[in-house]
Amino acid sequence: MSTIRNPVGPLPPEVYWRRRLVVGLGALAVIVIIVLIIVRPGSGEPADQPTPDPATTESAAPGGEGDTESGGALGEVTACTADQIEVTPVTDSDVYGPDQQPQLSLTITNTGAAPCTMQVGTDVQSYVITSGSDRIWASTDCQQEPVAAERILQPGEEVSSTPFPWSRTRSSPNDCDAQRAPVIAGGATYRLSVSVGEFESDGDRPFILN
């Protein structure tokens, strides 16, 4: 039996050493080639990823309205201007009987071609009732706990305030604790005008108290 350390046989030892050296070098070369094939330089790095197109990765603007219920995001919508906003006074009837209280409200319409954002809370709403040149009553006289609200109005959109009753009495900003005097009825005509911030109604809404 021969060993690598001390080869023996009919040939001189140096012959066996040369043969084993050639075989060993050949085997080593095969191993190196296999390793190079399997482990190529850079083979562990991921393939290049396509660069995202900025136009396709931007998110669409979320909708929102008022306190952002409709329309676009507030950052993308400009403030409403007088040429695109129409404010209209509303009553629930033209004529009221002796025991009926008029229900007052208003509508806001975006008559423009683009959405806009507007302050529409009760802190900027104003209802004024007049009779001739006499200022009878105003919602801002002694108003309690007004609420701020912002709304996005889409083109052509109309929104309405919540109706509330008028007690058929006078009001004064300087006499909040005093007894309010009832107004004259019996067929008297009164007119309601409204405003929301800087936006005023173009006309008024007449109604009759019997």
PDB file of C-alpha atoms in Angstrom:
ATOM      1  CA  MET A   1       0.000   0.000   0.000  1.00  0.00           C
ATOM      2  CA  SER A   2       1.267   3.430  -0.936  1.00  0.00           C
ATOM      3  CA  THR A   3       0.751   6.669   0.881  1.00  0.00           C
ATOM      4  CA  ILE A   4       0.994  10.310  -0.111  1.00  0.00           C
ATOM      5  CA  ARG A   5       3.712  10.954   2.386  1.00  0.00           C
ATOM      6  CA  ASN A   6       5.966   8.167   1.229  1.00  0.00           C
ATOM      7  CA  PRO A   7       5.065   6.669  -2.184  1.00  0.00           C
ATOM      8  CA  VAL A   8       6.571   3.249  -3.008  1.00  0.00           C
ATOM      9  CA  GLY A   9       6.489   0.907  -6.026  1.00  0.00           C
ATOM     10  CA  PRO A  10       8.558  -0.483  -8.841  1.00  0.00           C
ATOM     11  CA  LEU A  11       9.390   3.064 -10.098  1.00  0.00           C
ATOM     12  CA  PRO A  12      11.675   5.524  -8.404  1.00  0.00           C
ATOM     13  CA  PRO A  13       9.905   7.653  -5.774  1.00  0.00           C
ATOM     14  CA  GLU A  14      10.454  10.892  -7.667  1.00  0.00           C
ATOM     15  CA  VAL A  15       8.299   9.550 -10.550  1.00  0.00           C
ATOM     16  CA  TYR A  16       5.367   8.991  -8.259  1.00  0.00           C
ATOM     17  CA  TRP A  17       5.852  12.421  -6.709  1.00  0.00           C
ATOM     18  CA  ARG A  18       5.729  14.060 -10.148  1.00  0.00           C
ATOM     19  CA  ARG A  19       2.583  12.133 -11.114  1.00  0.00           C
ATOM     20  CA  ARG A  20       0.803  13.041  -7.886  1.00  0.00           C
ATOM     21  CA  LEU A  21       1.883  16.658  -8.277  1.00  0.00           C
ATOM     22  CA  VAL A  22       0.420  16.810 -11.793  1.00  0.00           C
ATOM     23  CA  VAL A  23      -2.826  15.169 -10.660  1.00  0.00           C
ATOM     24  CA  GLY A  24      -3.057  17.489  -7.658  1.00  0.00           C
ATOM     25  CA  LEU A  25      -2.487  20.608  -9.749  1.00  0.00           C
ATOM     26  CA  GLY A  26      -5.105  19.456 -12.256  1.00  0.00           C
ATOM     27  CA  ALA A  27      -7.655  18.863  -9.530  1.00  0.00           C
ATOM     28  CA  LEU A  28      -6.879  22.246  -7.996  1.00  0.00           C
ATOM     29  CA  ALA A  29      -7.357  23.943 -11.376  1.00  0.00           C
ATOM     30  CA  VAL A  30     -10.758  22.266 -11.815  1.00  0.00           C
ATOM     31  CA  ILE A  31     -11.841  23.399  -8.345  1.00  0.00           C
ATOM     32  CA  VAL A  32     -10.740  26.965  -9.028  1.00  0.00           C
ATOM     33  CA  ILE A  33     -12.661  27.045 -12.338  1.00  0.00           C
ATOM     34  CA  ILE A  34     -15.822  25.717 -10.677  1.00  0.00           C
ATOM     35  CA  VAL A  35     -15.563  28.284  -7.901  1.00  0.00           C
ATOM     36  CA  LEU A  36     -15.109  31.115 -10.396  1.00  0.00           C
ATOM     37  CA  ILE A  37     -18.165  29.980 -12.354  1.00  0.00           C
ATOM     38  CA  ILE A  38     -20.382  29.747  -9.288  1.00  0.00           C
ATOM     39  CA  VAL A  39     -19.160  32.843  -7.439  1.00  0.00           C
ATOM     40  CA  ARG A  40     -18.818  35.553 -10.093  1.00  0.00           C
ATOM     41  CA  PRO A  41     -17.726  39.050  -9.043  1.00  0.00           C
ATOM     42  CA  GLY A  42     -20.834  41.134  -8.215  1.00  0.00           C
ATOM     43  CA  SER A  43     -23.143  38.102  -8.424  1.00  0.00           C
ATOM     44  CA  GLY A  44     -24.349  38.805  -4.879  1.00  0.00           C
ATOM     45  CA  GLU A  45     -25.602  42.307  -5.753  1.00  0.00           C
ATOM     46  CA  PRO A  46     -29.243  42.777  -6.792  1.00  0.00           C
ATOM     47  CA  ALA A  47     -30.024  43.680 -10.377  1.00  0.00           C
ATOM     48  CA  ASP A  48     -30.524  47.356 -11.133  1.00  0.00           C
ATOM     49  CA  GLN A  49     -34.071  48.542 -10.252  1.00  0.00           C
ATOM     50  CA  PRO A  50     -35.926  50.843 -12.674  1.00  0.00           C
ATOM     51  CA  THR A  51     -36.037  54.459 -11.508  1.00  0.00           C
ATOM     52  CA  PRO A  52     -39.614  55.403 -10.475  1.00  0.00           C
ATOM     53  CA  ASP A  53     -41.266  58.016 -12.624  1.00  0.00           C
ATOM     54  CA  PRO A  54     -42.054  61.008 -10.363  1.00  0.00           C
ATOM     55  CA  ALA A  55     -45.228  61.629 -12.320  1.00  0.00           C
ATOM     56  CA  THR A  56     -46.571  58.201 -11.385  1.00  0.00           C
ATOM     57  CA  THR A  57     -45.449  58.101  -7.752  1.00  0.00           C
ATOM     58  CA  GLU A  58     -47.104  61.303  -6.577  1.00  0.00           C
ATOM     59  CA  SER A  59     -50.277  60.702  -4.596  1.00  0.00           C
ATOM     60  CA  ALA A  60     -53.537  62.158  -5.775  1.00  0.00           C
ATOM     61  CA  ALA A  61     -54.757  65.041  -3.632  1.00  0.00           C
ATOM     62  CA  PRO A  62     -57.269  63.813  -1.034  1.00  0.00           C
ATOM     63  CA  GLY A  63     -60.723  65.280  -1.072  1.00  0.00           C
ATOM     64  CA  GLY A  64     -62.116  67.432   1.651  1.00  0.00           C
ATOM     65  CA  GLU A  65     -64.995  69.653   2.353  1.00  0.00           C
ATOM     66  CA  GLY A  66     -65.427  72.411   4.917  1.00  0.00           C
ATOM     67  CA  ASP A  67     -63.770  70.920   7.740  1.00  0.00           C
ATOM     68  CA  THR A  68     -62.619  69.224   4.559  1.00  0.00           C
ATOM     69  CA  GLU A  69     -65.598  67.121   3.511  1.00  0.00           C
ATOM     70  CA  SER A  70     -65.311  67.797  -0.226  1.00  0.00           C
ATOM     71  CA  GLY A  71     -62.983  69.160  -2.839  1.00  0.00           C
ATOM     72  CA  GLY A  72     -59.196  69.077  -2.749  1.00  0.00           C
ATOM     73  CA  ALA A  73     -56.631  69.413  -0.051  1.00  0.00           C
ATOM     74  CA  LEU A  74     -56.545  72.794   1.650  1.00  0.00           C
ATOM     75  CA  GLY A  75     -52.967  73.392   0.581  1.00  0.00           C
ATOM     76  CA  GLU A  76     -53.969  73.173  -3.090  1.00  0.00           C
ATOM     77  CA  VAL A  77     -57.116  75.326  -3.027  1.00  0.00           C
ATOM     78  CA  THR A  78     -57.087  79.126  -2.925  1.00  0.00           C
ATOM     79  CA  ALA A  79     -59.389  81.284  -0.833  1.00  0.00           C
ATOM     80  CA  CYS A  80     -62.776  82.167  -2.298  1.00  0.00           C
ATOM     81  CA  THR A  81     -63.172  85.607  -3.853  1.00  0.00           C
ATOM     82  CA  ALA A  82     -66.193  87.868  -4.191  1.00  0.00           C
ATOM     83  CA  ASP A  83     -66.602  87.119  -7.898  1.00  0.00           C
ATOM     84  CA  GLN A  84     -67.167  83.406  -7.276  1.00  0.00           C
ATOM     85  CA  ILE A  85     -69.296  83.390  -4.106  1.00  0.00           C
ATOM     86  CA  GLU A  86     -73.023  84.088  -3.858  1.00  0.00           C
ATOM     87  CA  VAL A  87     -74.702  84.346  -0.447  1.00  0.00           C
ATOM     88  CA  THR A  88     -78.509  84.203  -0.264  1.00  0.00           C
ATOM     89  CA  PRO A  89     -80.873  84.797   2.709  1.00  0.00           C
ATOM     90  CA  VAL A  90     -83.534  82.127   3.253  1.00  0.00           C
ATOM     91  CA  THR A  91     -86.771  81.951   5.276  1.00  0.00           C
ATOM     92  CA  ASP A  92     -89.049  78.945   5.444  1.00  0.00           C
ATOM     93  CA  SER A  93     -92.137  80.962   4.457  1.00  0.00           C
ATOM     94  CA  ASP A  94     -93.286  84.274   2.999  1.00  0.00           C
ATOM     95  CA  VAL A  95     -96.067  84.875   5.555  1.00  0.00           C
ATOM     96  CA  TYR A  96     -96.263  83.890   9.234  1.00  0.00           C
ATOM     97  CA  GLY A  97     -99.236  83.598  11.522  1.00  0.00           C
ATOM     98  CA  PRO A  98     -99.320  85.148  15.019  1.00  0.00           C
ATOM     99  CA  ASP A  99     -97.875  82.051  16.670  1.00  0.00           C
ATOM    100  CA  GLN A 100     -95.266  81.177  14.047  1.00  0.00           C
ATOM    101  CA  GLN A 101     -91.575  81.979  14.324  1.00  0.00           C
ATOM    102  CA  PRO A 102     -89.632  82.495  11.080  1.00  0.00           C
ATOM    103  CA  GLN A 103     -86.889  79.945  10.479  1.00  0.00           C
ATOM    104  CA  LEU A 104     -83.808  81.753   9.207  1.00  0.00           C
ATOM    105  CA  SER A 105     -80.911  80.306   7.214  1.00  0.00           C
ATOM    106  CA  LEU A 106     -78.609  81.105   4.320  1.00  0.00           C
ATOM    107  CA  THR A 107     -77.055  79.424   1.312  1.00  0.00           C
ATOM    108  CA  ILE A 108     -73.546  79.796  -0.081  1.00  0.00           C
ATOM    109  CA  THR A 109     -72.909  78.993  -3.746  1.00  0.00           C
ATOM    110  CA  ASN A 110     -69.617  78.756  -5.598  1.00  0.00           C
ATOM    111  CA  THR A 111     -70.508  80.255  -8.977  1.00  0.00           C
ATOM    112  CA  GLY A 112     -66.895  80.108 -10.200  1.00  0.00           C
ATOM    113  CA  ALA A 113     -65.068  77.533 -12.301  1.00  0.00           C
ATOM    114  CA  ALA A 114     -62.597  76.407  -9.629  1.00  0.00           C
ATOM    115  CA  PRO A 115     -62.851  75.068  -6.076  1.00  0.00           C
ATOM    116  CA  CYS A 116     -62.074  77.475  -3.261  1.00  0.00           C
ATOM    117  CA  THR A 117     -61.873  77.438   0.515  1.00  0.00           C
ATOM    118  CA  MET A 118     -64.012  79.653   2.730  1.00  0.00           C
ATOM    119  CA  GLN A 119     -64.642  80.310   6.407  1.00  0.00           C
ATOM    120  CA  VAL A 120     -68.319  79.458   6.960  1.00  0.00           C
ATOM    121  CA  GLY A 121     -68.705  79.035  10.735  1.00  0.00           C
ATOM    122  CA  THR A 122     -71.242  80.800  12.924  1.00  0.00           C
ATOM    123  CA  ASP A 123     -68.438  83.100  14.037  1.00  0.00           C
ATOM    124  CA  VAL A 124     -68.565  84.795  10.606  1.00  0.00           C
ATOM    125  CA  GLN A 125     -72.280  84.402   9.812  1.00  0.00           C
ATOM    126  CA  SER A 126     -74.504  87.443  10.268  1.00  0.00           C
ATOM    127  CA  TYR A 127     -78.303  87.689   9.988  1.00  0.00           C
ATOM    128  CA  VAL A 128     -79.915  91.115  10.139  1.00  0.00           C
ATOM    129  CA  ILE A 129     -83.656  91.879  10.098  1.00  0.00           C
ATOM    130  CA  THR A 130     -84.817  95.358   9.194  1.00  0.00           C
ATOM    131  CA  SER A 131     -88.090  97.187   8.660  1.00  0.00           C
ATOM    132  CA  GLY A 132     -87.593 100.182   6.434  1.00  0.00           C
ATOM    133  CA  SER A 133     -84.538 101.976   7.836  1.00  0.00           C
ATOM    134  CA  ASP A 134     -85.049 100.480  11.293  1.00  0.00           C
ATOM    135  CA  ARG A 135     -82.583  97.804  12.371  1.00  0.00           C
ATOM    136  CA  ILE A 136     -84.772  95.347  14.259  1.00  0.00           C
ATOM    137  CA  TRP A 137     -82.606  92.367  15.118  1.00  0.00           C
ATOM    138  CA  ALA A 138     -79.150  90.875  14.437  1.00  0.00           C
ATOM    139  CA  SER A 139     -77.757  87.437  15.161  1.00  0.00           C
ATOM    140  CA  THR A 140     -74.452  88.945  16.290  1.00  0.00           C
ATOM    141  CA  ASP A 141     -76.099  90.879  19.130  1.00  0.00           C
ATOM    142  CA  CYS A 142     -75.169  89.014  22.315  1.00  0.00           C
ATOM    143  CA  GLN A 143     -74.092  85.930  20.351  1.00  0.00           C
ATOM    144  CA  GLN A 144     -72.909  83.042  22.510  1.00  0.00           C
ATOM    145  CA  GLU A 145     -70.275  80.409  21.693  1.00  0.00           C
ATOM    146  CA  PRO A 146     -69.780  81.022  17.965  1.00  0.00           C
ATOM    147  CA  VAL A 147     -68.055  78.183  16.139  1.00  0.00           C
ATOM    148  CA  ALA A 148     -65.400  78.508  13.430  1.00  0.00           C
ATOM    149  CA  ALA A 149     -65.490  76.217  10.398  1.00  0.00           C
ATOM    150  CA  GLU A 150     -63.686  76.048   7.073  1.00  0.00           C
ATOM    151  CA  ARG A 151     -65.123  74.475   3.949  1.00  0.00           C
ATOM    152  CA  ILE A 152     -63.949  73.714   0.432  1.00  0.00           C
ATOM    153  CA  LEU A 153     -66.596  74.628  -2.127  1.00  0.00           C
ATOM    154  CA  GLN A 154     -66.555  72.863  -5.480  1.00  0.00           C
ATOM    155  CA  PRO A 155     -67.617  74.734  -8.655  1.00  0.00           C
ATOM    156  CA  GLY A 156     -71.409  74.997  -8.693  1.00  0.00           C
ATOM    157  CA  GLU A 157     -71.740  73.621  -5.160  1.00  0.00           C
ATOM    158  CA  GLU A 158     -74.379  75.109  -2.868  1.00  0.00           C
ATOM    159  CA  VAL A 159     -74.326  74.637   0.902  1.00  0.00           C
ATOM    160  CA  SER A 160     -76.937  75.690   3.455  1.00  0.00           C
ATOM    161  CA  SER A 161     -76.733  76.675   7.099  1.00  0.00           C
ATOM    162  CA  THR A 162     -78.911  75.036   9.732  1.00  0.00           C
ATOM    163  CA  PRO A 163     -82.206  76.960  10.128  1.00  0.00           C
ATOM    164  CA  PHE A 164     -82.919  78.565  13.492  1.00  0.00           C
ATOM    165  CA  PRO A 165     -85.983  80.446  14.805  1.00  0.00           C
ATOM    166  CA  TRP A 166     -86.301  84.190  15.212  1.00  0.00           C
ATOM    167  CA  SER A 167     -88.294  85.020  18.333  1.00  0.00           C
ATOM    168  CA  ARG A 168     -90.004  88.040  16.708  1.00  0.00           C
ATOM    169  CA  THR A 169     -88.274  90.408  19.129  1.00  0.00           C
ATOM    170  CA  ARG A 170     -85.823  93.275  18.874  1.00  0.00           C
ATOM    171  CA  SER A 171     -82.172  92.967  19.848  1.00  0.00           C
ATOM    172  CA  SER A 172     -79.374  95.303  20.895  1.00  0.00           C
ATOM    173  CA  PRO A 173     -75.644  94.612  21.376  1.00  0.00           C
ATOM    174  CA  ASN A 174     -75.658  96.833  24.454  1.00  0.00           C
ATOM    175  CA  ASP A 175     -78.671  95.363  26.267  1.00  0.00           C
ATOM    176  CA  CYS A 176     -78.155  91.602  26.362  1.00  0.00           C
ATOM    177  CA  ASP A 177     -79.800  91.071  29.756  1.00  0.00           C
ATOM    178  CA  ALA A 178     -82.802  93.294  29.154  1.00  0.00           C
ATOM    179  CA  GLN A 179     -86.258  92.028  28.266  1.00  0.00           C
ATOM    180  CA  ARG A 180     -86.586  92.015  24.496  1.00  0.00           C
ATOM    181  CA  ALA A 181     -89.561  93.850  23.116  1.00  0.00           C
ATOM    182  CA  PRO A 182     -91.769  92.032  20.597  1.00  0.00           C
ATOM    183  CA  VAL A 183     -91.961  93.518  17.119  1.00  0.00           C
ATOM    184  CA  ILE A 184     -95.087  94.813  15.444  1.00  0.00           C
ATOM    185  CA  ALA A 185     -97.066  92.225  13.502  1.00  0.00           C
ATOM    186  CA  GLY A 186    -100.507  92.514  11.898  1.00  0.00           C
ATOM    187  CA  GLY A 187     -99.209  92.356   8.330  1.00  0.00           C
ATOM    188  CA  ALA A 188     -95.911  94.186   8.883  1.00  0.00           C
ATOM    189  CA  THR A 189     -93.150  93.472   6.362  1.00  0.00           C
ATOM    190  CA  TYR A 190     -89.626  92.644   7.458  1.00  0.00           C
ATOM    191  CA  ARG A 191     -86.484  91.951   5.446  1.00  0.00           C
ATOM    192  CA  LEU A 192     -83.683  89.510   6.122  1.00  0.00           C
ATOM    193  CA  SER A 193     -80.174  90.181   4.847  1.00  0.00           C
ATOM    194  CA  VAL A 194     -77.164  87.961   5.508  1.00  0.00           C
ATOM    195  CA  SER A 195     -73.406  87.891   5.207  1.00  0.00           C
ATOM    196  CA  VAL A 196     -70.617  85.382   5.725  1.00  0.00           C
ATOM    197  CA  GLY A 197     -67.432  87.200   6.587  1.00  0.00           C
ATOM    198  CA  GLU A 198     -66.716  89.658   3.798  1.00  0.00           C
ATOM    199  CA  PHE A 199     -69.349  88.111   1.522  1.00  0.00           C
ATOM    200  CA  GLU A 200     -72.717  89.868   1.690  1.00  0.00           C
ATOM    201  CA  SER A 201     -75.999  88.888   0.095  1.00  0.00           C
ATOM    202  CA  ASP A 202     -76.851  90.903  -3.023  1.00  0.00           C
ATOM    203  CA  GLY A 203     -80.430  91.380  -1.880  1.00  0.00           C
ATOM    204  CA  ASP A 204     -82.705  90.681   1.059  1.00  0.00           C
ATOM    205  CA  ARG A 205     -85.552  88.298   1.741  1.00  0.00           C
ATOM    206  CA  PRO A 206     -88.911  89.972   2.566  1.00  0.00           C
ATOM    207  CA  PHE A 207     -91.525  88.262   4.744  1.00  0.00           C
ATOM    208  CA  ILE A 208     -94.715  89.259   6.531  1.00  0.00           C
ATOM    209  CA  LEU A 209     -95.685  88.821  10.172  1.00  0.00           C
ATOM    210  CA  ASN A 210     -99.391  88.550  11.000  1.00  0.00           C
TER     211      ASN A 210
END
